[in-house]
């Protein structure tokens, strides 16, 4: 399959048994297998037999298969500093051989629909400045700079 070929996808809710596939996809992009971390994150998404009202956990599988092609995790948050409740996408990943095949777009479209159904009007995410492919993806899907600026301070400094 070429990278630009579309895949016939089915988007479904995240399941506990997806942890291995998600950890492997993440490892392909980060170079680190973080299975325990993913087990913890996914367990919070599927606690009680399904995603809680404020969490969104999705996987894309090829139609007729249960092979995970990609994933998206998000949450509705009433963020600090006076922000109205908004949707946050904090993890998205696609198998490297399925990049540019519509997997991330399908996941984002479904997440956006879920956030809308939950009466959320804005979806946010954070992307590392140097992560040009992910930044390009989100910008191509209509994301733009928001009204907040992230600031950070090292715990190893005096702050001066």
Tab-separated table of N, CA and C in Angstrom:
chain	number	residue	atom	x	y	z
A	1	UNK	N	0.834	-1.183	0.000
A	1	UNK	CA	0.000	0.000	0.000
A	1	UNK	C	0.877	1.243	0.000
A	2	UNK	N	0.622	2.180	-0.889
A	2	UNK	CA	1.319	3.456	-0.914
A	2	UNK	C	0.745	4.352	0.169
A	3	UNK	N	1.538	5.306	0.642
A	3	UNK	CA	1.118	6.193	1.733
A	3	UNK	C	-0.130	6.994	1.377
A	4	UNK	N	-0.318	7.328	0.113
A	4	UNK	CA	-1.452	8.163	-0.266
A	4	UNK	C	-2.728	7.372	-0.541
A	5	UNK	N	-2.682	6.038	-0.490
A	5	UNK	CA	-3.870	5.235	-0.720
A	5	UNK	C	-4.825	5.342	0.459
A	6	UNK	N	-6.105	5.517	0.172
A	6	UNK	CA	-7.105	5.583	1.227
A	6	UNK	C	-7.362	4.175	1.769
A	7	UNK	N	-7.719	4.133	3.042
A	7	UNK	CA	-8.022	2.875	3.714
A	7	UNK	C	-9.498	2.898	4.053
A	8	UNK	N	-10.198	1.759	3.864
A	8	UNK	CA	-11.597	1.651	4.256
A	8	UNK	C	-11.622	1.425	5.761
A	9	UNK	N	-12.032	2.454	6.505
A	9	UNK	CA	-11.928	2.438	7.956
A	9	UNK	C	-13.261	2.315	8.666
A	10	UNK	N	-13.154	1.808	9.874
A	10	UNK	CA	-14.250	1.830	10.833
A	10	UNK	C	-13.673	2.448	12.093
A	11	UNK	N	-14.350	3.452	12.630
A	11	UNK	CA	-13.923	4.092	13.865
A	11	UNK	C	-14.774	3.514	14.986
A	12	UNK	N	-14.121	3.051	16.037
A	12	UNK	CA	-14.859	2.483	17.165
A	12	UNK	C	-14.253	2.976	18.470
A	13	UNK	N	-14.977	2.706	19.544
A	13	UNK	CA	-14.507	3.093	20.868
A	13	UNK	C	-13.266	2.290	21.244
A	14	UNK	N	-12.417	2.926	21.978
A	14	UNK	CA	-11.214	2.313	22.518
A	14	UNK	C	-11.582	1.143	23.428
A	15	UNK	N	-10.788	0.083	23.359
A	15	UNK	CA	-10.969	-1.088	24.225
A	15	UNK	C	-9.666	-1.374	24.960
A	16	UNK	N	-9.796	-2.015	26.101
A	16	UNK	CA	-8.629	-2.366	26.909
A	16	UNK	C	-7.610	-3.172	26.104
A	17	UNK	N	-8.090	-4.072	25.270
A	17	UNK	CA	-7.186	-4.930	24.507
A	17	UNK	C	-6.457	-4.201	23.366
A	18	UNK	N	-6.736	-2.922	23.161
A	18	UNK	CA	-6.037	-2.138	22.140
A	18	UNK	C	-4.672	-1.632	22.608
A	19	UNK	N	-4.377	-1.811	23.895
A	19	UNK	CA	-3.169	-1.221	24.470
A	19	UNK	C	-1.894	-1.641	23.735
A	20	UNK	N	-1.753	-2.897	23.397
A	20	UNK	CA	-0.542	-3.367	22.719
A	20	UNK	C	-0.342	-2.695	21.380
A	21	UNK	N	-1.395	-2.627	20.586
A	21	UNK	CA	-1.297	-2.008	19.260
A	21	UNK	C	-0.981	-0.519	19.380
A	22	UNK	N	-1.622	0.156	20.327
A	22	UNK	CA	-1.387	1.588	20.510
A	22	UNK	C	0.040	1.835	20.979
A	23	UNK	N	0.509	1.044	21.924
A	23	UNK	CA	1.884	1.203	22.409
A	23	UNK	C	2.883	0.984	21.280
A	24	UNK	N	2.615	0.015	20.399
A	24	UNK	CA	3.531	-0.238	19.277
A	24	UNK	C	3.512	0.914	18.277
A	25	UNK	N	2.336	1.458	17.985
A	25	UNK	CA	2.261	2.603	17.062
A	25	UNK	C	3.029	3.776	17.647
A	26	UNK	N	2.794	4.061	18.922
A	26	UNK	CA	3.497	5.159	19.587
A	26	UNK	C	5.013	4.937	19.542
A	27	UNK	N	5.447	3.718	19.800
A	27	UNK	CA	6.883	3.404	19.803
A	27	UNK	C	7.508	3.631	18.428
A	28	UNK	N	6.762	3.369	17.365
A	28	UNK	CA	7.287	3.605	16.009
A	28	UNK	C	7.596	5.085	15.791
A	29	UNK	N	6.817	5.958	16.445
A	29	UNK	CA	7.008	7.400	16.268
A	29	UNK	C	7.967	8.000	17.292
A	30	UNK	N	8.017	7.440	18.490
A	30	UNK	CA	8.828	8.032	19.562
A	30	UNK	C	10.134	7.297	19.811
A	31	UNK	N	10.214	6.047	19.361
A	31	UNK	CA	11.405	5.242	19.611
A	31	UNK	C	11.422	4.602	20.993
A	32	UNK	N	10.324	4.745	21.747
A	32	UNK	CA	10.253	4.177	23.100
A	32	UNK	C	8.950	3.409	23.277
A	33	UNK	N	9.054	2.161	23.736
A	33	UNK	CA	7.863	1.374	24.036
A	33	UNK	C	7.459	1.677	25.475
A	34	UNK	N	6.274	2.260	25.642
A	34	UNK	CA	5.794	2.694	26.955
A	34	UNK	C	4.497	1.952	27.305
A	35	UNK	N	4.545	0.640	27.291
A	35	UNK	CA	3.328	-0.146	27.484
A	35	UNK	C	2.642	0.150	28.813
A	36	UNK	N	3.384	0.209	29.909
A	36	UNK	CA	2.745	0.474	31.212
A	36	UNK	C	2.040	1.825	31.230
A	37	UNK	N	2.678	2.822	30.649
A	37	UNK	CA	2.065	4.146	30.590
A	37	UNK	C	0.751	4.071	29.818
A	38	UNK	N	0.781	3.401	28.660
A	38	UNK	CA	-0.434	3.273	27.852
A	38	UNK	C	-1.498	2.448	28.579
A	39	UNK	N	-1.091	1.411	29.301
A	39	UNK	CA	-2.057	0.633	30.074
A	39	UNK	C	-2.788	1.526	31.069
A	40	UNK	N	-2.067	2.396	31.747
A	40	UNK	CA	-2.670	3.310	32.712
A	40	UNK	C	-3.630	4.279	32.027
A	41	UNK	N	-3.182	4.902	30.959
A	41	UNK	CA	-4.016	5.872	30.240
A	41	UNK	C	-5.275	5.209	29.704
A	42	UNK	N	-5.122	4.076	29.056
A	42	UNK	CA	-6.268	3.403	28.451
A	42	UNK	C	-7.224	2.887	29.518
A	43	UNK	N	-6.708	2.417	30.643
A	43	UNK	CA	-7.604	1.936	31.706
A	43	UNK	C	-8.509	3.059	32.195
A	44	UNK	N	-8.018	4.303	32.236
A	44	UNK	CA	-8.861	5.429	32.644
A	44	UNK	C	-9.935	5.724	31.604
A	45	UNK	N	-9.638	5.433	30.353
A	45	UNK	CA	-10.615	5.690	29.295
A	45	UNK	C	-11.705	4.634	29.242
A	46	UNK	N	-11.398	3.434	29.629
A	46	UNK	CA	-12.389	2.354	29.510
A	46	UNK	C	-12.918	1.897	30.859
A	47	UNK	N	-12.612	2.604	31.932
A	47	UNK	CA	-13.094	2.239	33.271
A	47	UNK	C	-14.612	2.160	33.278
A	48	UNK	N	-15.135	1.166	33.947
A	48	UNK	CA	-16.585	1.009	34.041
A	48	UNK	C	-17.221	0.482	32.777
A	49	UNK	N	-16.432	-0.083	31.885
A	49	UNK	CA	-16.989	-0.688	30.681
A	49	UNK	C	-17.166	0.260	29.517
A	50	UNK	N	-16.771	1.504	29.655
A	50	UNK	CA	-16.888	2.450	28.553
A	50	UNK	C	-16.281	3.777	28.935
A	51	UNK	N	-16.097	4.613	27.965
A	51	UNK	CA	-15.496	5.913	28.223
A	51	UNK	C	-16.419	6.751	29.094
A	52	UNK	N	-15.842	7.478	30.021
A	52	UNK	CA	-16.636	8.374	30.844
A	52	UNK	C	-17.148	9.517	29.978
A	53	UNK	N	-18.066	10.256	30.511
A	53	UNK	CA	-18.691	11.350	29.764
A	53	UNK	C	-17.682	12.417	29.322
A	54	UNK	N	-16.574	12.552	30.043
A	54	UNK	CA	-15.630	13.603	29.674
A	54	UNK	C	-14.437	13.090	28.867
A	55	UNK	N	-14.360	11.804	28.599
A	55	UNK	CA	-13.224	11.259	27.841
A	55	UNK	C	-13.667	10.778	26.457
A	56	UNK	N	-12.735	10.889	25.525
A	56	UNK	CA	-12.945	10.381	24.169
A	56	UNK	C	-11.768	9.464	23.865
A	57	UNK	N	-12.054	8.209	23.583
A	57	UNK	CA	-11.034	7.243	23.203
A	57	UNK	C	-11.494	6.505	21.967
A	58	UNK	N	-10.768	6.672	20.881
A	58	UNK	CA	-11.163	6.091	19.594
A	58	UNK	C	-10.010	5.338	18.963
A	59	UNK	N	-10.344	4.305	18.221
A	59	UNK	CA	-9.367	3.648	17.367
A	59	UNK	C	-9.966	3.502	15.974
A	60	UNK	N	-9.087	3.515	15.001
A	60	UNK	CA	-9.463	3.255	13.617
A	60	UNK	C	-8.990	1.853	13.287
A	61	UNK	N	-9.903	1.046	12.767
A	61	UNK	CA	-9.550	-0.291	12.311
A	61	UNK	C	-9.940	-0.407	10.846
A	62	UNK	N	-9.168	-1.191	10.120
A	62	UNK	CA	-9.510	-1.424	8.720
A	62	UNK	C	-10.801	-2.216	8.673
A	63	UNK	N	-11.705	-1.835	7.791
A	63	UNK	CA	-12.995	-2.515	7.686
A	63	UNK	C	-12.778	-4.010	7.509
A	64	UNK	N	-13.543	-4.800	8.254
A	64	UNK	CA	-13.428	-6.243	8.182
A	64	UNK	C	-12.299	-6.811	9.006
A	65	UNK	N	-11.642	-5.976	9.780
A	65	UNK	CA	-10.496	-6.389	10.571
A	65	UNK	C	-10.583	-5.723	11.939
A	66	UNK	N	-9.809	-6.190	12.858
A	66	UNK	CA	-9.688	-5.522	14.157
A	66	UNK	C	-8.286	-4.979	14.341
A	67	UNK	N	-7.501	-4.935	13.272
A	67	UNK	CA	-6.155	-4.387	13.361
A	67	UNK	C	-6.236	-2.880	13.542
A	68	UNK	N	-5.617	-2.381	14.595
A	68	UNK	CA	-5.635	-0.954	14.892
A	68	UNK	C	-4.708	-0.221	13.929
A	69	UNK	N	-5.282	0.705	13.189
A	69	UNK	CA	-4.533	1.518	12.231
A	69	UNK	C	-4.119	2.843	12.852
A	70	UNK	N	-4.886	3.305	13.858
A	70	UNK	CA	-4.587	4.572	14.500
A	70	UNK	C	-5.460	4.751	15.728
A	71	UNK	N	-5.141	5.768	16.516
A	71	UNK	CA	-5.878	6.021	17.753
A	71	UNK	C	-5.946	7.519	18.020
A	72	UNK	N	-6.909	7.912	18.849
A	72	UNK	CA	-7.046	9.287	19.301
A	72	UNK	C	-7.599	9.261	20.715
A	73	UNK	N	-6.998	10.038	21.594
A	73	UNK	CA	-7.468	10.167	22.964
A	73	UNK	C	-7.694	11.642	23.253
A	74	UNK	N	-8.804	11.923	23.909
A	74	UNK	CA	-9.118	13.299	24.244
A	74	UNK	C	-9.957	13.375	25.491
A	75	UNK	N	-10.277	14.589	25.864
A	75	UNK	CA	-11.011	14.809	27.095
A	75	UNK	C	-11.691	16.172	27.037
A	76	UNK	N	-12.871	16.256	27.635
A	76	UNK	CA	-13.529	17.539	27.824
A	76	UNK	C	-13.021	18.103	29.135
A	77	UNK	N	-12.514	19.339	29.077
A	77	UNK	CA	-11.978	19.982	30.285
A	77	UNK	C	-12.519	21.390	30.390
A	78	UNK	N	-12.870	21.768	31.586
A	78	UNK	CA	-13.147	23.169	31.880
A	78	UNK	C	-11.810	23.719	32.352
A	79	UNK	N	-11.071	24.242	31.423
A	79	UNK	CA	-9.685	24.593	31.676
A	79	UNK	C	-9.561	25.822	32.558
A	80	UNK	N	-8.401	25.974	33.137
A	80	UNK	CA	-8.122	27.081	34.017
A	80	UNK	C	-8.153	28.416	33.279
A	81	UNK	N	-8.058	29.495	34.030
A	81	UNK	CA	-7.942	30.854	33.518
A	81	UNK	C	-9.180	31.315	32.757
A	82	UNK	N	-10.333	30.821	33.171
A	82	UNK	CA	-11.585	31.321	32.616
A	82	UNK	C	-12.014	30.729	31.289
A	83	UNK	N	-11.341	29.722	30.816
A	83	UNK	CA	-11.725	29.094	29.558
A	83	UNK	C	-13.010	28.297	29.749
A	84	UNK	N	-13.898	28.398	28.792
A	84	UNK	CA	-15.098	27.574	28.788
A	84	UNK	C	-14.690	26.109	28.598
A	85	UNK	N	-15.564	25.157	28.970
A	85	UNK	CA	-15.234	23.746	28.695
A	85	UNK	C	-14.884	23.573	27.220
A	86	UNK	N	-13.840	22.827	26.982
A	86	UNK	CA	-13.405	22.594	25.611
A	86	UNK	C	-12.909	21.160	25.488
A	87	UNK	N	-12.828	20.701	24.273
A	87	UNK	CA	-12.280	19.386	24.005
A	87	UNK	C	-10.778	19.496	23.843
A	88	UNK	N	-10.068	18.562	24.439
A	88	UNK	CA	-8.618	18.503	24.294
A	88	UNK	C	-8.247	17.181	23.647
A	89	UNK	N	-7.462	17.240	22.601
A	89	UNK	CA	-6.886	16.035	22.009
A	89	UNK	C	-5.466	15.957	22.525
A	90	UNK	N	-5.168	14.901	23.278
A	90	UNK	CA	-3.830	14.820	23.843
A	90	UNK	C	-3.017	13.652	23.325
A	91	UNK	N	-3.581	12.828	22.490
A	91	UNK	CA	-2.798	11.764	21.857
A	91	UNK	C	-3.460	11.380	20.543
A	92	UNK	N	-2.650	11.295	19.521
A	92	UNK	CA	-3.120	10.811	18.222
A	92	UNK	C	-1.939	10.117	17.563
A	93	UNK	N	-2.202	8.991	16.959
A	93	UNK	CA	-1.134	8.258	16.294
A	93	UNK	C	-1.685	7.348	15.216
A	94	UNK	N	-0.870	7.126	14.212
A	94	UNK	CA	-1.252	6.295	13.066
A	94	UNK	C	-0.073	5.399	12.714
A	95	UNK	N	-0.370	4.166	12.339
A	95	UNK	CA	0.696	3.273	11.873
A	95	UNK	C	1.481	3.971	10.764
A	96	UNK	N	2.805	3.906	10.811
A	96	UNK	CA	3.608	4.610	9.803
A	96	UNK	C	3.261	4.246	8.360
A	97	UNK	N	2.878	3.007	8.115
A	97	UNK	CA	2.539	2.621	6.735
A	97	UNK	C	1.134	3.073	6.332
A	98	UNK	N	0.414	3.753	7.208
A	98	UNK	CA	-0.923	4.269	6.901
A	98	UNK	C	-0.987	5.795	6.936
A	99	UNK	N	0.189	6.438	7.116
A	99	UNK	CA	0.209	7.897	7.111
A	99	UNK	C	-0.302	8.428	5.775
A	100	UNK	N	-1.012	9.520	5.820
A	100	UNK	CA	-1.600	10.177	4.643
A	100	UNK	C	-2.621	9.307	3.932
A	101	UNK	N	-3.233	8.384	4.678
A	101	UNK	CA	-4.284	7.537	4.099
A	101	UNK	C	-5.656	7.886	4.682
A	102	UNK	N	-5.747	8.987	5.428
A	102	UNK	CA	-7.035	9.442	5.959
A	102	UNK	C	-7.369	8.931	7.347
A	103	UNK	N	-6.460	8.195	7.960
A	103	UNK	CA	-6.738	7.604	9.273
A	103	UNK	C	-6.883	8.691	10.333
A	104	UNK	N	-5.903	9.567	10.457
A	104	UNK	CA	-5.965	10.632	11.464
A	104	UNK	C	-7.148	11.554	11.208
A	105	UNK	N	-7.425	11.846	9.956
A	105	UNK	CA	-8.569	12.711	9.633
A	105	UNK	C	-9.880	12.071	10.048
A	106	UNK	N	-10.022	10.776	9.813
A	106	UNK	CA	-11.255	10.079	10.212
A	106	UNK	C	-11.411	10.084	11.733
A	107	UNK	N	-10.316	9.861	12.446
A	107	UNK	CA	-10.357	9.897	13.904
A	107	UNK	C	-10.729	11.293	14.400
A	108	UNK	N	-10.106	12.312	13.840
A	108	UNK	CA	-10.393	13.680	14.244
A	108	UNK	C	-11.842	14.055	13.943
A	109	UNK	N	-12.348	13.661	12.778
A	109	UNK	CA	-13.741	13.958	12.430
A	109	UNK	C	-14.702	13.352	13.444
A	110	UNK	N	-14.456	12.102	13.837
A	110	UNK	CA	-15.337	11.450	14.819
A	110	UNK	C	-15.211	12.102	16.188
A	111	UNK	N	-13.996	12.441	16.604
A	111	UNK	CA	-13.803	13.107	17.894
A	111	UNK	C	-14.516	14.460	17.901
A	112	UNK	N	-14.391	15.184	16.836
A	112	UNK	CA	-15.062	16.485	16.740
A	112	UNK	C	-16.574	16.324	16.867
A	113	UNK	N	-17.104	15.304	16.233
A	113	UNK	CA	-18.543	15.026	16.325
A	113	UNK	C	-18.942	14.707	17.775
A	114	UNK	N	-18.151	13.894	18.441
A	114	UNK	CA	-18.438	13.549	19.843
A	114	UNK	C	-18.379	14.788	20.720
A	115	UNK	N	-17.353	15.602	20.550
A	115	UNK	CA	-17.256	16.837	21.334
A	115	UNK	C	-18.472	17.730	21.081
A	116	UNK	N	-18.885	17.834	19.830
A	116	UNK	CA	-20.057	18.646	19.492
A	116	UNK	C	-21.314	18.104	20.185
A	117	UNK	N	-21.482	16.782	20.169
A	117	UNK	CA	-22.635	16.171	20.841
A	117	UNK	C	-22.626	16.451	22.339
A	118	UNK	N	-21.451	16.663	22.888
A	118	UNK	CA	-21.306	16.957	24.323
A	118	UNK	C	-21.334	18.457	24.598
A	119	UNK	N	-21.801	19.205	23.601
A	119	UNK	CA	-21.997	20.654	23.740
A	119	UNK	C	-20.699	21.444	23.882
A	120	UNK	N	-19.612	20.896	23.377
A	120	UNK	CA	-18.330	21.576	23.379
A	120	UNK	C	-18.192	22.309	22.047
A	121	UNK	N	-17.778	23.565	22.119
A	121	UNK	CA	-17.696	24.366	20.900
A	121	UNK	C	-16.282	24.545	20.365
A	122	UNK	N	-15.271	24.220	21.169
A	122	UNK	CA	-13.882	24.410	20.759
A	122	UNK	C	-13.087	23.152	21.096
A	123	UNK	N	-12.208	22.766	20.184
A	123	UNK	CA	-11.293	21.653	20.421
A	123	UNK	C	-9.876	22.215	20.361
A	124	UNK	N	-9.059	21.815	21.344
A	124	UNK	CA	-7.682	22.296	21.413
A	124	UNK	C	-6.718	21.117	21.466
A	125	UNK	N	-5.477	21.411	21.148
A	125	UNK	CA	-4.398	20.449	21.295
A	125	UNK	C	-3.099	21.228	21.464
A	126	UNK	N	-2.049	20.544	21.847
A	126	UNK	CA	-0.711	21.138	21.885
A	126	UNK	C	0.200	20.265	21.038
A	127	UNK	N	1.083	20.909	20.307
A	127	UNK	CA	2.015	20.213	19.426
A	127	UNK	C	3.396	20.842	19.633
A	128	UNK	N	4.408	19.995	19.691
A	128	UNK	CA	5.779	20.529	19.774
A	128	UNK	C	6.077	21.323	18.501
A	129	UNK	N	6.716	22.454	18.672
A	129	UNK	CA	7.035	23.317	17.521
A	129	UNK	C	7.815	22.587	16.443
A	130	UNK	N	8.713	21.684	16.863
A	130	UNK	CA	9.559	20.981	15.888
A	130	UNK	C	8.874	19.765	15.264
A	131	UNK	N	7.669	19.436	15.721
A	131	UNK	CA	6.951	18.293	15.156
A	131	UNK	C	6.131	18.757	13.953
A	132	UNK	N	6.834	19.081	12.897
A	132	UNK	CA	6.224	19.680	11.709
A	132	UNK	C	5.136	18.795	11.088
A	133	UNK	N	5.324	17.475	10.963
A	133	UNK	CA	4.255	16.679	10.363
A	133	UNK	C	2.935	16.751	11.151
A	134	UNK	N	3.011	16.677	12.476
A	134	UNK	CA	1.778	16.730	13.279
A	134	UNK	C	1.196	18.141	13.249
A	135	UNK	N	2.045	19.142	13.351
A	135	UNK	CA	1.586	20.519	13.269
A	135	UNK	C	0.908	20.786	11.923
A	136	UNK	N	1.505	20.306	10.857
A	136	UNK	CA	0.937	20.471	9.513
A	136	UNK	C	-0.423	19.784	9.419
A	137	UNK	N	-0.527	18.571	9.991
A	137	UNK	CA	-1.808	17.867	9.966
A	137	UNK	C	-2.895	18.698	10.643
A	138	UNK	N	-2.643	19.134	11.876
A	138	UNK	CA	-3.678	19.880	12.595
A	138	UNK	C	-4.021	21.190	11.881
A	139	UNK	N	-3.025	21.877	11.360
A	139	UNK	CA	-3.317	23.120	10.635
A	139	UNK	C	-4.135	22.840	9.378
A	140	UNK	N	-3.839	21.737	8.693
A	140	UNK	CA	-4.598	21.401	7.486
A	140	UNK	C	-6.048	21.071	7.799
A	141	UNK	N	-6.314	20.704	9.052
A	141	UNK	CA	-7.672	20.368	9.485
A	141	UNK	C	-8.386	21.546	10.134
A	142	UNK	N	-7.791	22.748	10.052
A	142	UNK	CA	-8.448	23.956	10.514
A	142	UNK	C	-8.003	24.484	11.869
A	143	UNK	N	-7.088	23.808	12.539
A	143	UNK	CA	-6.595	24.309	13.822
A	143	UNK	C	-5.723	25.544	13.592
A	144	UNK	N	-5.830	26.505	14.494
A	144	UNK	CA	-5.031	27.724	14.438
A	144	UNK	C	-4.660	28.113	15.865
A	145	UNK	N	-3.753	29.064	15.992
A	145	UNK	CA	-3.357	29.530	17.321
A	145	UNK	C	-4.587	30.012	18.082
A	146	UNK	N	-4.658	29.659	19.350
A	146	UNK	CA	-5.778	30.047	20.194
A	146	UNK	C	-5.443	31.264	21.039
A	147	UNK	N	-6.322	31.591	21.984
A	147	UNK	CA	-6.165	32.805	22.776
A	147	UNK	C	-5.194	32.686	23.949
A	148	UNK	N	-4.620	31.504	24.167
A	148	UNK	CA	-3.721	31.302	25.299
A	148	UNK	C	-2.303	31.041	24.799
A	149	UNK	N	-1.325	31.396	25.597
A	149	UNK	CA	0.074	31.141	25.306
A	149	UNK	C	0.607	30.234	26.410
A	150	UNK	N	1.197	29.138	26.025
A	150	UNK	CA	1.796	28.229	27.002
A	150	UNK	C	3.084	28.850	27.517
A	151	UNK	N	3.247	28.860	28.832
A	151	UNK	CA	4.488	29.301	29.467
A	151	UNK	C	4.947	28.179	30.379
A	152	UNK	N	6.243	28.043	30.549
A	152	UNK	CA	6.744	27.011	31.436
A	152	UNK	C	7.975	27.490	32.175
A	153	UNK	N	8.267	26.831	33.273
A	153	UNK	CA	9.389	27.181	34.122
A	153	UNK	C	10.028	25.893	34.607
A	154	UNK	N	11.323	25.781	34.484
A	154	UNK	CA	12.025	24.609	34.963
A	154	UNK	C	11.994	24.572	36.488
A	155	UNK	N	11.807	23.407	37.040
A	155	UNK	CA	11.835	23.255	38.497
A	155	UNK	C	13.263	23.302	39.025
A	156	UNK	N	14.241	23.285	38.139
A	156	UNK	CA	15.648	23.333	38.528
A	156	UNK	C	16.198	24.760	38.575
A	157	UNK	N	15.349	25.751	38.373
A	157	UNK	CA	15.839	27.125	38.359
A	157	UNK	C	15.131	27.956	39.428
A	158	UNK	N	15.665	29.131	39.646
A	158	UNK	CA	15.072	30.077	40.588
A	158	UNK	C	13.972	30.901	39.925
A	159	UNK	N	13.852	30.805	38.618
A	159	UNK	CA	12.829	31.576	37.904
A	159	UNK	C	13.238	33.001	37.604
A	160	UNK	N	14.513	33.285	37.717
A	160	UNK	CA	14.978	34.648	37.435
A	160	UNK	C	15.893	34.686	36.251
